[in-house]
CSV table of C-alpha atoms in Angstrom, one decimal:
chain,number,residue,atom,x,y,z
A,1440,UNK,CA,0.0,0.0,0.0
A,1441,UNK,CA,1.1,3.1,-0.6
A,1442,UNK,CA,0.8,6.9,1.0
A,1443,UNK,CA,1.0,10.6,0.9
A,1444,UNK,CA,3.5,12.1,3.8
A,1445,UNK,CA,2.1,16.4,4.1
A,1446,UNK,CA,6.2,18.0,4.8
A,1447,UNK,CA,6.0,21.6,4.6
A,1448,UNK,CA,9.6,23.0,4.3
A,1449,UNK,CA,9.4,25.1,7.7
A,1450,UNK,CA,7.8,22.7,10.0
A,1451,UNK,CA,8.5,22.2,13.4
A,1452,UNK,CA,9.1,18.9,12.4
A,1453,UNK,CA,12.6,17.0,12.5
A,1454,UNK,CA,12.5,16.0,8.7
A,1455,UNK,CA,15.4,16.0,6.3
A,1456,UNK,CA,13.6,15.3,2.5
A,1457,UNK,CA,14.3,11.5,1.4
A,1458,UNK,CA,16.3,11.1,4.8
A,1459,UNK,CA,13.6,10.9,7.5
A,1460,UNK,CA,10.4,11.9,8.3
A,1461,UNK,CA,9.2,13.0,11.7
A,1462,UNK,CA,5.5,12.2,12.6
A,1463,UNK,CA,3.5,12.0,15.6
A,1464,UNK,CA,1.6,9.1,17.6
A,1465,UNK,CA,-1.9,9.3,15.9
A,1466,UNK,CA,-0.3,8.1,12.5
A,1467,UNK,CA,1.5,5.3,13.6
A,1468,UNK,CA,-0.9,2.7,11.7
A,1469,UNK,CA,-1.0,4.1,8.9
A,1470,UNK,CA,3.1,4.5,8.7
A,1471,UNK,CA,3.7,1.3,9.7
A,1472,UNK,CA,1.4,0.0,6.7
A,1473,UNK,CA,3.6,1.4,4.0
A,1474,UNK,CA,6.8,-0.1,5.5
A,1475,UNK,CA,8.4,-1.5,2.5
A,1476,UNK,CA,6.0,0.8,0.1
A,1477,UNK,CA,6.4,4.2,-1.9
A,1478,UNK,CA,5.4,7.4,-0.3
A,1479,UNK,CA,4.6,10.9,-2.1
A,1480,UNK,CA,5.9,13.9,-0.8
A,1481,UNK,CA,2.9,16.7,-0.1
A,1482,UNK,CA,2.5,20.2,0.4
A,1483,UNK,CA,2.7,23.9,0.2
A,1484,UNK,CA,6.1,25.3,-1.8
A,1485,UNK,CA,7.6,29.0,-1.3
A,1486,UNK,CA,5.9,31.6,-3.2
A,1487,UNK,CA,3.6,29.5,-4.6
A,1488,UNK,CA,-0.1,29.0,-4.1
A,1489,UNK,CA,-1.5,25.7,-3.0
A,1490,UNK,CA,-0.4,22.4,-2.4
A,1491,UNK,CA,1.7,19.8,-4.7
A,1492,UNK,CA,3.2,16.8,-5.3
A,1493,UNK,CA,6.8,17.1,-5.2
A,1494,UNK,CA,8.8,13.4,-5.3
A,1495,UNK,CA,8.6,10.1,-4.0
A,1496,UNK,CA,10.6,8.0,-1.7
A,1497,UNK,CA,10.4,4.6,0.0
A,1498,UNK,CA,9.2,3.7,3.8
A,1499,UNK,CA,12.5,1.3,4.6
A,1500,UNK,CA,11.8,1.7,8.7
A,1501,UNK,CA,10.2,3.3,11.2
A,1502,UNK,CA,11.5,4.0,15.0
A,1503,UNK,CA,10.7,5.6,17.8
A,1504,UNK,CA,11.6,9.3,18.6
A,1505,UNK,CA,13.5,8.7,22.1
A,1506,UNK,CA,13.8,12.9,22.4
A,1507,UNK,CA,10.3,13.6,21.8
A,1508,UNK,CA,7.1,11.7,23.8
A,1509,UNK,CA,4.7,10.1,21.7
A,1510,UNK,CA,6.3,10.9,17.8
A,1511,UNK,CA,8.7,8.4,15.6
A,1512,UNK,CA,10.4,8.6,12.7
A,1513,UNK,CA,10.2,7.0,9.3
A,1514,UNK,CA,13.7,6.4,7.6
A,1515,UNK,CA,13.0,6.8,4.1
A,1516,UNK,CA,15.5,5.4,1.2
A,1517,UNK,CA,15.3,6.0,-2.8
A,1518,UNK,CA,14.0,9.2,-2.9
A,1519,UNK,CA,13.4,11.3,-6.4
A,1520,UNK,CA,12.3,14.9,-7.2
A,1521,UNK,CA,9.8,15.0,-9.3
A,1522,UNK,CA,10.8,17.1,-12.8
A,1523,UNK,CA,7.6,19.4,-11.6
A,1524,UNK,CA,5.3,20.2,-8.9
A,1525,UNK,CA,2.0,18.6,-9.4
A,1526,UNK,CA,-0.9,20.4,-7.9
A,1527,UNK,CA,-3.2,18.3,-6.2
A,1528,UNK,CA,-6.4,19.5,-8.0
A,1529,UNK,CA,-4.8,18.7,-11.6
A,1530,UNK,CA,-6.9,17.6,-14.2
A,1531,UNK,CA,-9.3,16.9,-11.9
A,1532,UNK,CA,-7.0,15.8,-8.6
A,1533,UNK,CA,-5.6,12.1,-7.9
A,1534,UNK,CA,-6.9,11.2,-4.9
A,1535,UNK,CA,-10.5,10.0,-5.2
A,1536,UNK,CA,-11.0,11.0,-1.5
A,1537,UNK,CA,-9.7,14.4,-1.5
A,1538,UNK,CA,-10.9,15.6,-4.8
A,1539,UNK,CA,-14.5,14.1,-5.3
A,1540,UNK,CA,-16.4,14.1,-8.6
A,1541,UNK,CA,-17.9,17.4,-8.5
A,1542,UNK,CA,-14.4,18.9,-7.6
A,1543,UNK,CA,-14.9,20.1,-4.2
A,1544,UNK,CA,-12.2,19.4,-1.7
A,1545,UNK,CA,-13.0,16.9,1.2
A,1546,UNK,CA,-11.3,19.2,4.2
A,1547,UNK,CA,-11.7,16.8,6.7
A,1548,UNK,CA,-9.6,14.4,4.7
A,1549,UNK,CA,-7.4,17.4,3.5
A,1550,UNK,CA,-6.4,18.1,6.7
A,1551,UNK,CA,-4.8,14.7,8.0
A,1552,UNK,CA,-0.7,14.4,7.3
A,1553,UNK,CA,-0.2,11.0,6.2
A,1554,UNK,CA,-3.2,9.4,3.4
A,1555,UNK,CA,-3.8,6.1,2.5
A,1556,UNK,CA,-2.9,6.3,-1.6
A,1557,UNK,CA,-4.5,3.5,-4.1
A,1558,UNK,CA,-2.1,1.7,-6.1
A,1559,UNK,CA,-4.0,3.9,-9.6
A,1560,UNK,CA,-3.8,6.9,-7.5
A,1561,UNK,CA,0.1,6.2,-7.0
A,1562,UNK,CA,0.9,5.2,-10.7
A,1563,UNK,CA,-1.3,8.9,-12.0
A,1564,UNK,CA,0.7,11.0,-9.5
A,1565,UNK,CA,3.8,9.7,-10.8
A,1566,UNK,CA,3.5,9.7,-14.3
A,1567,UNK,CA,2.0,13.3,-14.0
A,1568,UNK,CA,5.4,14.1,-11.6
A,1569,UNK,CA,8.4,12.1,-14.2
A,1570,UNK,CA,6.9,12.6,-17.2
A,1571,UNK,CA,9.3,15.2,-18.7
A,1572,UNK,CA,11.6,14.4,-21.5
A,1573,UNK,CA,15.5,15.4,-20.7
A,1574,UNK,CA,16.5,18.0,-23.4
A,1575,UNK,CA,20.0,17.2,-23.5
A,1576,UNK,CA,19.6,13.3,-23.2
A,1577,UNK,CA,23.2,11.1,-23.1
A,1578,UNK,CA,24.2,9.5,-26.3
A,1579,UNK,CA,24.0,5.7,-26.4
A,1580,UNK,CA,26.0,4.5,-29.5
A,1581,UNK,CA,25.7,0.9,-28.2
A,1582,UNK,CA,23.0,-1.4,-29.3
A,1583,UNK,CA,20.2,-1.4,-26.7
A,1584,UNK,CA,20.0,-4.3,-24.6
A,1585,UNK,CA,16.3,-6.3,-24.9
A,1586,UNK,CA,17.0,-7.2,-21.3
A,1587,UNK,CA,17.5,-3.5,-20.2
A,1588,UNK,CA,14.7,-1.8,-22.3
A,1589,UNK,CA,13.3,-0.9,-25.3
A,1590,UNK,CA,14.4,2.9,-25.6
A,1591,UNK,CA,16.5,5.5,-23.4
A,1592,UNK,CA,16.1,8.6,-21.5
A,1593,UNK,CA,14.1,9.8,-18.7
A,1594,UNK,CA,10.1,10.2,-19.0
A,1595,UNK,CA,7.0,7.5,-18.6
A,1596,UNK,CA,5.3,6.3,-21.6
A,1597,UNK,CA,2.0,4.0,-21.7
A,1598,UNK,CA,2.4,0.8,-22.3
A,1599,UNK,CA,-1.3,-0.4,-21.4
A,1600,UNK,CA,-3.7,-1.4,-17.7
A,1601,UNK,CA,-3.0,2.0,-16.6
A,1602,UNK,CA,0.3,1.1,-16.3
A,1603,UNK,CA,3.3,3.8,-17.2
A,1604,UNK,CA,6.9,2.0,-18.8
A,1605,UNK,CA,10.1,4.2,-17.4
A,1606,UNK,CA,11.7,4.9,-20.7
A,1607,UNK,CA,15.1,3.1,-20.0
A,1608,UNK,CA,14.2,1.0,-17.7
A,1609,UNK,CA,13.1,-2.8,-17.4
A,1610,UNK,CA,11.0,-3.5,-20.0
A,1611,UNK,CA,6.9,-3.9,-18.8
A,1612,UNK,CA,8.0,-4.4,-14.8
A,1613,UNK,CA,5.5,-2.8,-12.2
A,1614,UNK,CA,6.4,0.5,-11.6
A,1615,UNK,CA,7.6,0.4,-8.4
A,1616,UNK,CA,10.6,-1.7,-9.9
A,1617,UNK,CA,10.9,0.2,-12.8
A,1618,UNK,CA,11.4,3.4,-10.1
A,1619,UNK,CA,14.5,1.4,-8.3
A,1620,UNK,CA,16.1,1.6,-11.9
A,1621,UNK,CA,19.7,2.5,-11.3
A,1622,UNK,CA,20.4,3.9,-14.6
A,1623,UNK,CA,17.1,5.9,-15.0
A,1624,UNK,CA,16.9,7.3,-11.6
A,1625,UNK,CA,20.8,8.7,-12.8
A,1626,UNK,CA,19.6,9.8,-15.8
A,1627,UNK,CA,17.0,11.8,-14.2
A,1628,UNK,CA,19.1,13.2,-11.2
A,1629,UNK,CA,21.2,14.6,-13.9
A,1630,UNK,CA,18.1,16.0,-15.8
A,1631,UNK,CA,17.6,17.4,-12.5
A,1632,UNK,CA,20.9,19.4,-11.5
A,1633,UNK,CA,21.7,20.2,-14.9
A,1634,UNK,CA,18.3,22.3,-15.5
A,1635,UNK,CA,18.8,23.7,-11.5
A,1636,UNK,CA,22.2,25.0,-12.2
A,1637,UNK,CA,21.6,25.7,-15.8
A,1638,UNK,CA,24.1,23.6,-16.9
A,1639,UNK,CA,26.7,25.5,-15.4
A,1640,UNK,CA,29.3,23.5,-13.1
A,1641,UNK,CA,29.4,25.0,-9.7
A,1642,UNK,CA,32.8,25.2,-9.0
A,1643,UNK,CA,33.8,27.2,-12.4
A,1644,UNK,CA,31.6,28.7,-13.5
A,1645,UNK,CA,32.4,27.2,-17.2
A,1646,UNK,CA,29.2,26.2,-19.5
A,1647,UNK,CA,30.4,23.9,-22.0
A,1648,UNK,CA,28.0,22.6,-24.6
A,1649,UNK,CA,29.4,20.0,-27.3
A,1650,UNK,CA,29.0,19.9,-31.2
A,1651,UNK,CA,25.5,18.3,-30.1
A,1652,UNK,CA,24.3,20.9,-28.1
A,1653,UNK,CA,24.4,18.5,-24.5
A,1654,UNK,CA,25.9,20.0,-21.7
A,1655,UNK,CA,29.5,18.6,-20.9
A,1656,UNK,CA,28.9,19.4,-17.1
A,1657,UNK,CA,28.0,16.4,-14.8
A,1658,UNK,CA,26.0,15.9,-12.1
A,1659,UNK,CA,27.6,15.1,-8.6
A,1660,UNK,CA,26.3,13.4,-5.5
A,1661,UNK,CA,27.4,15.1,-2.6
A,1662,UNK,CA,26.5,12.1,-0.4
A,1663,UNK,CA,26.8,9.1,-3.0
A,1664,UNK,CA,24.1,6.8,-3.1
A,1665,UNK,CA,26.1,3.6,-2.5
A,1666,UNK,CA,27.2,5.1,0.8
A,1667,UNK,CA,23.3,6.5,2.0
A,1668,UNK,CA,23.1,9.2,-0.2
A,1669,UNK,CA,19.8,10.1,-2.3
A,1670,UNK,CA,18.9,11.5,-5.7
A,1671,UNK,CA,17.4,14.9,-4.0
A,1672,UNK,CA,18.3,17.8,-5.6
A,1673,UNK,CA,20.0,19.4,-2.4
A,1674,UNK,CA,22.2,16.0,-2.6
A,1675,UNK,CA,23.5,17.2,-5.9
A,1676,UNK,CA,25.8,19.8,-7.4
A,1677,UNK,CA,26.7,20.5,-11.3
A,1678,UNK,CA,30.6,20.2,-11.5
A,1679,UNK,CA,32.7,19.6,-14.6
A,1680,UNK,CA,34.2,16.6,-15.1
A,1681,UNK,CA,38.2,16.8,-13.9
A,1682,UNK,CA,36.4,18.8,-10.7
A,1683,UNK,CA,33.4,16.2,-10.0
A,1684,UNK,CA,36.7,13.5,-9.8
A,1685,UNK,CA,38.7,15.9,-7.4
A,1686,UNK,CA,35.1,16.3,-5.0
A,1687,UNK,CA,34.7,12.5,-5.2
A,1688,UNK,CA,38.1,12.0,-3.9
A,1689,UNK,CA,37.8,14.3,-1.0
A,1690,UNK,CA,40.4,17.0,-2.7
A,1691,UNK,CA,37.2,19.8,-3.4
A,1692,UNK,CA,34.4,20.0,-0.5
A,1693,UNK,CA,32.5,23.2,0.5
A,1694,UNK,CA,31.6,24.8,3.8
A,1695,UNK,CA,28.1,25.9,4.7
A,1696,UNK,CA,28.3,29.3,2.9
A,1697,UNK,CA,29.8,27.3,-0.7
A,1698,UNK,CA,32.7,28.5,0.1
A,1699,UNK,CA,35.1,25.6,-1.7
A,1700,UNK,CA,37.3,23.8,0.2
A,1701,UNK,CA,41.0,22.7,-1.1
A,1702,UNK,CA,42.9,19.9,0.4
A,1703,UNK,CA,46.2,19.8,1.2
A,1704,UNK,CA,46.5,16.7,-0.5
A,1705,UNK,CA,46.3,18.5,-3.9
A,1706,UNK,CA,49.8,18.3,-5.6
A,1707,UNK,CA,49.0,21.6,-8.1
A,1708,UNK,CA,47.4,25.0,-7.2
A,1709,UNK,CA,44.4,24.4,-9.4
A,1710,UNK,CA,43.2,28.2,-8.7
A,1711,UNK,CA,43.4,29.0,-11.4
A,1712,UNK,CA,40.5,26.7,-12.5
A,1713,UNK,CA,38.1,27.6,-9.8
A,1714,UNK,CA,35.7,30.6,-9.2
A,1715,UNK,CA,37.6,33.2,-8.3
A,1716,UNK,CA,36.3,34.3,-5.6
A,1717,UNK,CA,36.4,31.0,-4.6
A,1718,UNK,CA,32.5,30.8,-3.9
A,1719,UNK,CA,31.0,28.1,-5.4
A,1720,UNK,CA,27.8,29.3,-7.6
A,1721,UNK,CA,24.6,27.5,-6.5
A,1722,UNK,CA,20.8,28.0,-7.2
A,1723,UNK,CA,19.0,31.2,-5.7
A,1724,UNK,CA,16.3,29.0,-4.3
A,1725,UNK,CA,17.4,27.4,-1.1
A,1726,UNK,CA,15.4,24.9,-2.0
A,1727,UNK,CA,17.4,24.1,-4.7
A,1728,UNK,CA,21.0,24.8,-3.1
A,1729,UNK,CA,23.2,21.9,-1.6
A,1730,UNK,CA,21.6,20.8,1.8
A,1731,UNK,CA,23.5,21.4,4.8
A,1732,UNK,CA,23.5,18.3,6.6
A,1733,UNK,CA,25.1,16.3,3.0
A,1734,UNK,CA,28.0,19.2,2.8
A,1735,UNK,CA,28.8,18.2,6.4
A,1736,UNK,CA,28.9,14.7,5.9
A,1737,UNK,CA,31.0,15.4,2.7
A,1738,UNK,CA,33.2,17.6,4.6
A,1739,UNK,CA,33.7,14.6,7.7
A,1740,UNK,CA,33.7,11.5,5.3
A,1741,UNK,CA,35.3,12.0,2.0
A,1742,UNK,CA,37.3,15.7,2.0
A,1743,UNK,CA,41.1,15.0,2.6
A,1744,UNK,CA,41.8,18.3,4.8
């Protein structure tokens, strides 16, 4: 079974987006349902009017909050953006409870912070939210794999019983496998942080576009995924390729501010490469901008002071 989790950005809440989310007593049931199961991300977004689906994750746990009486946590793995906010009402809303036929809102079921969400329900959300073509796709020269897919890139197409195919992923598999897809969810991530930062690497400033118009700059987990990272767009920076393999080694990082960090491990002064005011250039929306929490983890795990 699967869910919708309300998160507003500025809650009182303990959440960190794809990482945790923080929920009190009376939806303990209903939490502990999903465990295993896809949840949507729900709520109000800054300077915009109403309420939206903005990405998915998946319910891996859930544990009590020892700090706070009465409230737990749900640790949440393999979370996405979605390529767009999807307002709840669209094209007539998604949830057959919330929106009814004649399009007035239930507020009593409006109101409650975690929603019982109908496998249909789930499958419209998400190909309304990943739906989006990439517009400077990757070149595959090789011949496609029949086991791997029947085409590449990074939207949903229909391929019959209501069901949306992945493009790139397994071919005809239920959509929650088709959204564990390694190579599509990095496709998409990249999508992503290469529209965020206008394909622009961070550390640079250099926007390099080959003879076939794709962006040359790459997208970077700041957390990898293989050691608990996420595809969240505030676990991501745009950085060119010789400086996205410096950051990975721990010889780049960045403080809170973006300030970027050199190691003393570097053999050459690579100033010379970087912005020169040695700021790294992020997104004007925080909630675009490299989270905190993933910069310090950077910053104590992989950077090489």
């Amino acid at each position: 079974m699967k869910a919708v989790f309300y998160h507003k950005p500025d809650s009182r809440y303990d959440d960190v987006t794809g990482e945790r989310y923080h929920f009190p007593h009376q939806y303990l049931s209903r939490v502990e349902a999903v465990v295993g199961d896809w949840m949507v991300y729900y709520g109000p977004l800054p300077r915009k009017k109403g309420r939206y689906y903005t990405g998915i994750a998946k319910i891996l746990k859930v544990r009590p909050d020892h700090s706070t009486s009465h409230h737990f946590y749900a640790d949440l793995v393999e979370y996405i953006d979605f390529d767009r906010p999807v307002e709840y009402k669209e094209g007539g809303g998604f949830e057959r409870r919330l929106v009814q036929e004649d399009g007035t809102i239930n507020n009593g079921y409006k109101v409650q912070a975690v929603r019982k969400l109908e496998e249909s329900e789930f499958v419209a959300i998400v190909n309304a939210g990943l739906s989006t073509p990439d517009d400077w796709p990757d070149r595959y020269d090789e011949p496609l794999d029949r086991n791997d897919g029947q085409d590449t890139g990074t939207a949903f197409r229909d391929i019959g019983n209501g069901q949306p195919e992945i493009i790139g992923a397994p071919y005809k598999r239920p959509v929650s496998v088709q959204l564990s897809h390694r190579k599509w969810r990095d496709a998409k991530f990249k999508q992503h942080i290469r529209i965020a930062y206008d394909r622009t690497c961070a550390f640079t400033g250099l926007r390099l576009i080959n003879g076939k118009g794709r962006p040359e700059v790459e997208a970077a987990h700041i957390r990898p995924v293989e050691m608990g990272g996420n595809d969240w767009i505030r676990n991501g920076i745009a950085l060119s390729g010789t400086v996205h393999w410096m950051f990975d080694r721990g010889l780049l990082s960045m403080s809170d501010d973006f300030t970027i960090l050199r190691s003393r491990h570097l053999n050459h002064d690579i100033s010379h490469l970087l912005n020169k005011d040695m700021k790294a250039k992020v997104p004007r929306e925080v909630y675009l901008q490299p989270h905190p929490e993933y910069m310090k983890w950077h910053r104590k795990e992989i950077f090489k002071e």
